[in-house]
CSV table of C-alpha atoms in Angstrom, one decimal:
chain,number,residue,atom,x,y,z
A,169,MET,CA,-49.9,0.6,30.6
A,170,ALA,CA,-47.8,-0.7,27.6
A,171,LYS,CA,-45.2,1.6,26.2
A,172,GLU,CA,-45.8,3.4,22.9
A,173,PRO,CA,-44.0,1.2,20.3
A,174,ARG,CA,-41.7,4.0,19.0
A,175,ARG,CA,-40.5,4.8,22.5
A,176,ALA,CA,-40.0,1.1,23.2
A,177,VAL,CA,-37.8,0.7,20.1
A,178,GLN,CA,-35.8,3.8,21.0
A,179,GLU,CA,-35.0,2.3,24.4
A,180,LEU,CA,-33.5,-0.7,22.7
A,181,LEU,CA,-30.8,1.6,21.4
A,182,ARG,CA,-29.3,1.7,24.9
A,183,TRP,CA,-28.7,-2.1,24.9
A,184,PRO,CA,-25.1,-3.3,24.6
A,185,GLY,CA,-24.2,-3.7,21.0
A,186,ASN,CA,-27.0,-1.4,19.8
A,187,THR,CA,-25.2,1.9,20.6
A,188,ARG,CA,-23.2,1.6,17.4
A,189,CYS,CA,-24.2,0.9,13.8
A,190,ALA,CA,-24.2,-2.9,13.2
A,191,ASP,CA,-22.3,-2.5,9.9
A,192,CYS,CA,-19.8,0.4,10.1
A,193,GLY,CA,-19.6,1.0,13.8
A,194,ALA,CA,-20.7,4.7,13.7
A,195,PRO,CA,-22.0,5.9,17.0
A,196,ASP,CA,-25.7,6.6,17.8
A,197,PRO,CA,-27.5,4.7,15.0
A,198,ASP,CA,-31.1,5.9,14.6
A,199,TRP,CA,-32.3,3.6,11.8
A,200,ALA,CA,-33.1,0.0,11.9
A,201,SER,CA,-33.7,-3.0,9.6
A,202,TYR,CA,-36.9,-4.5,11.0
A,203,THR,CA,-36.5,-7.6,8.9
A,204,LEU,CA,-32.9,-8.4,10.1
A,205,GLY,CA,-33.3,-7.0,13.6
A,206,VAL,CA,-30.3,-4.6,13.5
A,207,PHE,CA,-29.8,-0.9,14.3
A,208,ILE,CA,-27.8,1.0,11.7
A,209,CYS,CA,-26.7,4.6,10.8
A,210,LEU,CA,-28.3,6.7,8.1
A,211,SER,CA,-25.5,6.0,5.7
A,212,CYS,CA,-25.8,2.2,6.0
A,213,SER,CA,-29.6,2.4,5.9
A,214,GLY,CA,-29.2,3.7,2.3
A,215,ILE,CA,-27.2,0.5,1.5
A,216,HIS,CA,-29.9,-1.7,3.1
A,217,ARG,CA,-32.5,0.0,0.9
A,218,SER,CA,-30.7,-1.4,-2.1
A,219,ILE,CA,-31.4,-5.0,-1.0
A,220,PRO,CA,-35.2,-4.7,-0.2
A,221,GLN,CA,-35.8,-8.4,-0.6
A,222,ILE,CA,-33.5,-9.0,2.5
A,223,SER,CA,-33.8,-5.8,4.5
A,224,LYS,CA,-36.5,-3.3,5.2
A,225,VAL,CA,-35.6,-0.1,7.1
A,226,LYS,CA,-37.3,2.4,9.3
A,227,SER,CA,-36.3,5.5,11.2
A,228,VAL,CA,-36.3,4.8,15.0
A,229,ARG,CA,-37.4,8.3,15.7
A,230,LEU,CA,-39.6,9.3,12.8
A,231,ASP,CA,-41.5,6.3,11.5
A,232,ALA,CA,-44.4,4.4,13.0
A,233,TRP,CA,-43.6,1.0,14.7
A,234,ASP,CA,-46.0,-1.8,15.7
A,235,GLU,CA,-45.6,-4.1,18.7
A,236,ALA,CA,-44.6,-7.1,16.6
A,237,GLN,CA,-41.8,-5.2,15.0
A,238,VAL,CA,-40.6,-4.0,18.4
A,239,GLU,CA,-40.6,-7.5,19.8
A,240,PHE,CA,-38.6,-8.7,16.8
A,241,MET,CA,-36.0,-6.0,17.4
A,242,ALA,CA,-35.8,-6.9,21.1
A,243,SER,CA,-35.3,-10.6,20.4
A,244,HIS,CA,-32.6,-9.9,17.8
A,245,GLY,CA,-30.4,-6.7,18.0
A,246,ASN,CA,-26.8,-6.1,16.8
A,247,GLU,CA,-25.0,-8.6,19.0
A,248,ALA,CA,-27.2,-11.5,17.9
A,249,ALA,CA,-26.9,-10.5,14.2
A,250,ARG,CA,-23.1,-10.4,14.5
A,251,ALA,CA,-23.1,-13.9,16.0
A,252,THR,CA,-25.0,-15.1,13.0
A,253,PHE,CA,-24.0,-13.0,10.0
A,254,GLU,CA,-20.3,-12.5,11.0
A,255,SER,CA,-19.7,-15.9,12.5
A,256,LYS,CA,-17.0,-16.9,10.0
A,257,VAL,CA,-15.3,-13.7,8.9
A,258,PRO,CA,-11.7,-14.6,8.0
A,259,SER,CA,-9.0,-12.7,10.0
A,260,PHE,CA,-7.7,-11.0,6.9
A,261,TYR,CA,-11.1,-9.8,5.6
A,262,TYR,CA,-11.3,-6.0,5.7
A,263,ARG,CA,-14.1,-4.8,8.0
A,264,PRO,CA,-15.0,-1.3,6.9
A,265,THR,CA,-15.7,1.6,9.3
A,266,SER,CA,-17.8,4.7,8.8
A,267,SER,CA,-14.8,6.6,7.3
A,268,ASP,CA,-14.3,4.0,4.4
A,269,CYS,CA,-15.5,4.5,0.9
A,270,GLN,CA,-19.1,3.6,-0.2
A,271,LEU,CA,-17.9,0.5,-2.2
A,272,LEU,CA,-16.3,-1.2,0.8
A,273,ARG,CA,-19.3,-0.5,3.1
A,274,GLU,CA,-21.8,-1.6,0.5
A,275,GLN,CA,-20.0,-4.8,-0.3
A,276,TRP,CA,-19.6,-5.6,3.4
A,277,VAL,CA,-23.4,-5.3,3.9
A,278,ARG,CA,-24.2,-7.4,0.8
A,279,ALA,CA,-21.6,-10.0,1.7
A,280,LYS,CA,-23.1,-10.4,5.2
A,281,TYR,CA,-26.8,-10.4,4.6
A,282,GLU,CA,-27.4,-10.9,0.9
A,283,ARG,CA,-24.7,-13.4,0.0
A,284,GLN,CA,-24.2,-14.8,3.5
A,285,GLU,CA,-20.5,-15.2,2.9
A,286,PHE,CA,-19.6,-15.4,6.6
A,287,ILE,CA,-22.1,-18.2,7.3
A,288,LEU,CA,-21.3,-20.4,4.2
A,289,LEU,CA,-17.5,-21.0,3.9
A,290,GLU,CA,-17.7,-22.0,0.2
A,291,LYS,CA,-18.8,-18.5,-0.7
A,292,GLN,CA,-15.3,-17.3,0.4
A,293,GLU,CA,-13.5,-19.1,-2.4
A,294,PRO,CA,-12.9,-15.9,-4.5
A,295,TYR,CA,-10.5,-14.4,-1.9
A,296,SER,CA,-9.5,-17.5,0.1
A,297,ALA,CA,-8.2,-19.8,-2.6
A,298,GLY,CA,-4.6,-18.5,-2.7
A,299,TYR,CA,-4.9,-17.9,-6.5
A,300,ARG,CA,-7.0,-15.5,-8.4
A,301,GLU,CA,-6.9,-14.3,-12.0
A,302,GLY,CA,-9.1,-11.9,-14.1
A,303,LEU,CA,-9.3,-8.7,-16.1
A,304,LEU,CA,-9.0,-5.3,-14.6
A,305,TRP,CA,-9.0,-1.9,-16.2
A,306,LYS,CA,-5.5,-0.5,-15.6
A,307,ARG,CA,-4.4,3.1,-16.1
A,308,GLY,CA,-1.6,3.5,-18.7
A,309,ARG,CA,1.5,4.9,-17.2
A,310,ASP,CA,2.2,7.4,-19.9
A,311,ASN,CA,-1.1,8.3,-21.7
A,312,GLY,CA,-3.5,8.0,-18.7
A,313,GLN,CA,-5.9,5.7,-20.7
A,314,PHE,CA,-7.5,2.7,-18.9
A,315,LEU,CA,-6.9,-0.5,-20.8
A,316,SER,CA,-8.1,-4.1,-19.9
A,317,ARG,CA,-5.2,-6.1,-18.5
A,318,LYS,CA,-5.0,-9.7,-17.2
A,319,PHE,CA,-4.0,-9.9,-13.5
A,320,VAL,CA,-2.8,-13.1,-11.7
A,321,LEU,CA,-2.4,-13.3,-7.9
A,322,THR,CA,-0.5,-16.4,-6.8
A,323,GLU,CA,0.4,-17.0,-3.2
A,324,ARG,CA,2.6,-19.9,-4.2
A,325,GLU,CA,4.9,-17.5,-6.1
A,326,GLY,CA,4.3,-14.7,-3.6
A,327,ALA,CA,3.4,-12.3,-6.4
A,328,LEU,CA,0.7,-10.3,-8.2
A,329,LYS,CA,1.5,-10.2,-11.9
A,330,TYR,CA,-0.1,-8.4,-14.9
A,331,PHE,CA,0.1,-9.1,-18.6
A,332,ASN,CA,-0.3,-6.6,-21.5
A,333,LYS,CA,-1.9,-9.3,-23.6
A,334,ASN,CA,-4.1,-12.2,-22.5
A,335,ASP,CA,-1.9,-14.8,-24.2
A,336,ALA,CA,1.4,-13.2,-23.3
A,337,LYS,CA,3.9,-15.7,-21.8
A,338,GLU,CA,5.9,-13.1,-19.8
A,339,PRO,CA,4.2,-10.7,-17.3
A,340,LYS,CA,4.7,-6.9,-17.8
A,341,ALA,CA,5.3,-6.6,-14.1
A,342,ILE,CA,5.8,-8.8,-11.1
A,343,MET,CA,4.8,-7.3,-7.7
A,344,LYS,CA,6.1,-9.1,-4.7
A,345,ILE,CA,3.4,-9.7,-2.0
A,346,GLU,CA,6.1,-8.8,0.6
A,347,HIS,CA,6.1,-5.1,-0.5
A,348,LEU,CA,2.5,-4.7,-1.8
A,349,ASN,CA,-0.2,-2.3,-0.6
A,350,ALA,CA,-3.7,-1.7,-1.9
A,351,THR,CA,-6.0,1.2,-0.9
A,352,PHE,CA,-9.3,2.3,-2.4
A,353,GLN,CA,-8.9,5.8,-4.0
A,354,PRO,CA,-12.2,6.5,-5.8
A,355,ALA,CA,-11.9,10.3,-5.9
A,356,LYS,CA,-8.3,10.3,-7.1
A,357,ILE,CA,-8.9,7.7,-9.7
A,358,GLY,CA,-12.2,9.1,-10.8
A,359,HIS,CA,-14.1,5.8,-10.5
A,360,PRO,CA,-16.1,4.5,-7.5
A,361,HIS,CA,-14.3,1.2,-7.6
A,362,GLY,CA,-10.8,2.7,-8.1
A,363,LEU,CA,-8.0,0.8,-6.3
A,364,GLN,CA,-4.4,2.1,-6.0
A,365,VAL,CA,-1.8,-0.7,-5.7
A,366,THR,CA,1.7,0.2,-4.7
A,367,TYR,CA,4.8,-2.0,-4.6
A,368,LEU,CA,8.6,-1.4,-4.4
A,369,LYS,CA,10.6,-1.5,-7.6
A,370,ASP,CA,14.3,-1.0,-7.0
A,371,ASN,CA,13.3,0.3,-3.6
A,372,SER,CA,11.2,3.1,-5.1
A,373,THR,CA,7.5,3.1,-4.7
A,374,ARG,CA,5.6,2.3,-8.0
A,375,ASN,CA,1.8,3.1,-8.2
A,376,ILE,CA,-0.7,1.4,-10.4
A,377,PHE,CA,-4.4,2.3,-10.7
A,378,VAL,CA,-7.1,-0.2,-11.5
A,379,TYR,CA,-10.8,-0.7,-11.3
A,380,HIS,CA,-13.5,-3.3,-12.2
A,381,GLU,CA,-17.1,-2.3,-13.2
A,382,ASP,CA,-18.4,-5.0,-10.8
A,383,GLY,CA,-18.0,-3.8,-7.1
A,384,LYS,CA,-18.0,-7.3,-5.7
A,385,GLU,CA,-15.1,-8.3,-8.1
A,386,MET,CA,-13.0,-5.3,-6.9
A,387,VAL,CA,-13.6,-6.0,-3.2
A,388,ASP,CA,-12.8,-9.7,-3.8
A,389,TRP,CA,-9.5,-8.6,-5.4
A,390,PHE,CA,-8.7,-6.4,-2.4
A,391,ASN,CA,-9.4,-9.1,0.1
A,392,ALA,CA,-7.5,-11.7,-1.9
A,393,LEU,CA,-4.5,-9.4,-1.8
A,394,ARG,CA,-5.0,-9.0,2.0
A,395,ALA,CA,-5.2,-12.8,2.3
A,396,ALA,CA,-1.9,-13.2,0.4
A,397,ARG,CA,-0.2,-10.7,2.6
A,398,PHE,CA,-1.6,-12.4,5.7
A,399,HIS,CA,-0.3,-15.8,4.7
A,400,TYR,CA,3.1,-14.3,3.7
A,401,LEU,CA,3.4,-12.6,7.1
A,402,GLN,CA,2.4,-15.7,9.0
A,403,VAL,CA,5.4,-17.5,7.5
A,404,ALA,CA,7.7,-14.5,7.9
A,405,PHE,CA,6.8,-13.9,11.6
A,406,PRO,CA,5.8,-17.4,12.9
A,407,GLY,CA,5.3,-16.3,16.5
A,408,ALA,CA,3.0,-13.4,15.7
A,409,SER,CA,-0.7,-13.4,16.5
A,410,ASP,CA,-3.4,-12.6,14.1
A,411,MET,CA,-4.0,-9.4,16.0
A,412,ASP,CA,-0.3,-8.4,15.3
A,413,LEU,CA,-0.5,-9.2,11.6
A,414,VAL,CA,-3.9,-7.8,10.6
A,415,PRO,CA,-3.0,-4.1,10.8
A,416,LYS,CA,0.0,-4.8,8.4
A,417,LEU,CA,-2.1,-6.3,5.6
A,418,SER,CA,-3.0,-3.0,3.9
A,419,ARG,CA,-2.8,0.6,4.9
A,420,ASN,CA,-4.6,3.8,4.0
A,421,TYR,CA,-2.4,6.9,3.6
A,422,LEU,CA,-2.0,9.1,6.7
A,423,LYS,CA,-2.6,12.1,4.5
A,424,GLU,CA,-2.5,13.2,0.9
A,425,GLY,CA,-2.8,16.6,-0.9
A,426,TYR,CA,-1.0,19.5,-2.5
A,427,MET,CA,1.8,21.4,-0.8
A,428,GLU,CA,4.6,23.5,-2.3
A,429,LYS,CA,8.2,22.5,-1.8
A,430,THR,CA,11.7,23.9,-2.5
A,431,GLY,CA,15.0,22.1,-3.3
A,432,PRO,CA,17.8,21.2,-0.9
A,433,LYS,CA,19.6,24.5,-1.3
A,434,GLN,CA,16.3,26.4,-0.5
A,435,THR,CA,17.3,29.0,-3.1
A,436,GLU,CA,15.1,27.9,-5.9
A,437,GLY,CA,11.4,28.8,-6.1
A,438,PHE,CA,8.7,26.7,-4.4
A,439,ARG,CA,6.8,24.3,-6.7
A,440,LYS,CA,3.3,22.8,-6.2
A,441,ARG,CA,3.4,19.0,-5.8
A,442,TRP,CA,1.0,16.2,-4.8
A,443,PHE,CA,2.2,14.6,-1.5
A,444,THR,CA,1.4,11.2,-0.1
A,445,MET,CA,2.3,10.3,3.5
A,446,ASP,CA,2.6,6.5,3.5
A,447,ASP,CA,3.7,5.2,6.8
A,448,ARG,CA,7.2,6.8,7.1
A,449,ARG,CA,7.6,7.6,3.4
A,450,LEU,CA,6.6,11.1,2.4
A,451,MET,CA,6.4,11.0,-1.4
A,452,TYR,CA,5.8,13.8,-3.9
A,453,PHE,CA,4.5,13.6,-7.4
A,454,LYS,CA,3.9,16.2,-10.2
A,455,ASP,CA,0.4,14.6,-10.7
A,456,PRO,CA,-1.6,12.5,-8.2
A,457,LEU,CA,-1.8,9.7,-10.7
A,458,ASP,CA,1.9,9.5,-11.6
A,459,ALA,CA,3.5,6.0,-11.6
A,460,PHE,CA,6.6,7.0,-9.7
A,461,ALA,CA,7.3,9.7,-7.1
A,462,ARG,CA,9.6,12.6,-8.1
A,463,GLY,CA,11.1,12.1,-4.6
A,464,GLU,CA,10.7,10.5,-1.3
A,465,VAL,CA,11.6,11.7,2.2
A,466,PHE,CA,12.0,9.3,5.1
A,467,ILE,CA,10.5,10.6,8.4
A,468,GLY,CA,12.0,8.9,11.4
A,469,SER,CA,11.2,9.4,15.1
A,470,LYS,CA,12.1,12.3,17.5
A,471,GLU,CA,14.6,9.9,19.2
A,472,SER,CA,16.5,9.8,15.9
A,473,GLY,CA,16.6,13.5,15.4
A,474,TYR,CA,13.4,14.3,13.4
A,475,THR,CA,11.2,17.2,14.4
A,476,VAL,CA,8.3,19.0,12.8
A,477,LEU,CA,7.9,22.8,13.1
A,478,GLU,CA,5.2,25.2,12.0
A,479,GLY,CA,6.6,28.1,9.9
A,480,LEU,CA,9.7,28.5,7.7
A,481,PRO,CA,13.2,29.9,8.5
A,482,PRO,CA,13.1,33.7,8.5
A,483,SER,CA,15.3,34.0,5.3
A,484,THR,CA,13.0,31.8,3.1
A,485,GLN,CA,11.9,33.3,-0.2
A,486,GLY,CA,10.1,32.3,-3.3
A,487,TYR,CA,6.9,30.7,-1.8
A,488,HIS,CA,3.3,31.5,-2.8
A,489,TRP,CA,1.3,29.7,-0.2
A,490,PRO,CA,1.5,31.4,3.3
A,491,HIS,CA,1.4,28.5,5.7
A,492,GLY,CA,4.8,26.9,6.2
A,493,ILE,CA,6.1,23.7,7.7
A,494,THR,CA,9.7,22.7,8.4
A,495,ILE,CA,10.7,19.1,8.8
A,496,VAL,CA,14.1,18.8,10.4
A,497,THR,CA,16.0,15.6,9.7
A,498,PRO,CA,19.5,14.6,10.9
A,499,ASP,CA,20.8,15.6,7.5
A,500,ARG,CA,18.9,18.7,6.4
A,501,LYS,CA,15.7,20.7,6.6
A,502,PHE,CA,12.7,20.2,4.3
A,503,LEU,CA,10.5,23.2,3.7
A,504,PHE,CA,6.8,23.0,2.6
A,505,THR,CA,3.9,25.5,2.4
A,506,CYS,CA,0.2,24.9,2.5
A,507,GLU,CA,-2.6,26.9,1.0
A,508,THR,CA,-4.8,27.1,4.1
A,509,GLU,CA,-4.2,27.0,7.9
A,510,ALA,CA,-6.5,24.0,8.2
A,511,ASP,CA,-4.4,22.1,5.7
A,512,ARG,CA,-1.2,22.9,7.5
A,513,LYS,CA,-2.8,21.8,10.8
A,514,GLU,CA,-3.7,18.4,9.2
A,515,TRP,CA,-0.2,17.9,7.7
A,516,VAL,CA,1.5,18.9,11.0
A,517,GLU,CA,-0.7,16.4,12.9
A,518,ALA,CA,0.1,13.6,10.4
A,519,PHE,CA,3.9,14.3,10.6
A,520,GLN,CA,3.8,14.6,14.4
A,521,ARG,CA,2.1,11.2,14.7
A,522,VAL,CA,4.9,9.6,12.7
A,523,VAL,CA,7.7,11.4,14.6
A,524,ASP,CA,6.1,10.5,18.0
A,525,ARG,CA,6.2,6.8,17.1
A,526,PRO,CA,9.4,5.0,18.0
A,527,MET,CA,11.2,3.4,15.1
A,528,LEU,CA,11.1,-0.4,14.5
A,529,PRO,CA,14.4,-2.2,13.9
A,530,GLN,CA,13.6,-2.8,10.2
A,531,GLU,CA,12.9,0.9,9.8
A,532,TYR,CA,16.5,1.8,10.5
A,533,ALA,CA,17.5,-0.2,7.4
A,534,VAL,CA,15.0,1.8,5.3
A,535,GLU,CA,16.4,5.0,6.8
A,536,ALA,CA,19.9,4.0,5.9
A,537,HIS,CA,18.8,3.3,2.3
A,538,PHE,CA,17.3,6.8,2.0
A,539,LYS,CA,20.5,8.3,3.2
A,540,HIS,CA,22.5,6.7,0.4
A,541,LYS,CA,19.9,7.5,-2.3
A,542,PRO,CA,21.5,9.6,-5.1
């Protein structure tokens, strides 16, 4: 006797490749696109619903299936779809995971199935050409207003530049690809397409915040920046493999949020600041959208004399939040407090991951610079 179609489709979920969402890799997908032949998670099924001319979705557990649809799923599946729709994904192109923002996940799904960018190479021109220019809304450093600014990315010059006026001869800023990072920050920026770009200016981290109303444009900018970083690193490290370089193209912050801090003498009161842990730099800001950090702390490895402790020294005074953290460096102790125990746990875990990681040769030079900072 033939299996009931719904049970038959559920059994396909055990096949290799079908145990994770075809688009974001989340475990145990229980939705499917029965026109593309892929198994997807609930979150990605919502994105597929926005392209109904390409993808039609059903619940594997709740909806009715017919035998033709089950046969279609059995003859396709996630691995076959990947071989087709992801056959020409460039090494530098960011493949989102389930923890990434809605914009990255949505544009990945549209790029694969709707625009077929990874089947047709000419569709990759916007981020593969080595040059890109266009207008982005940029947040003003002093007044917080977003204004339209012309941006130019040129791999030949190894820089991203922006201009205050479209016809300006000189750029307002030149950001070297070598020190550039980009990370989507929709909640912080207050726009679903908000991107935070950081670069080093006089060895201090400078933030700029941009967005574009068109989601594809913004993700194309992001991948163009990653492409420029990739090509820069290929020249800088000629022996390195793609696998070595890809993790260095852009990075999300290990942790961000409010803590209180006190000064080096630990006699003044604690002040609430916004903290960002970016690789080994712990930066603090008065406001999350400030252009420059008020200060930066380098966090090295345990072999170099750095440790993270829960709690504060017994004599500490002047703090409001009860959950303390002490970071011991070779030179001094840094004291922080968190509002909740859960928050402290997350910060301690983030700091511990950094301290447990051995330092790279180039990181010693960064540490030395921090020691000589005024």
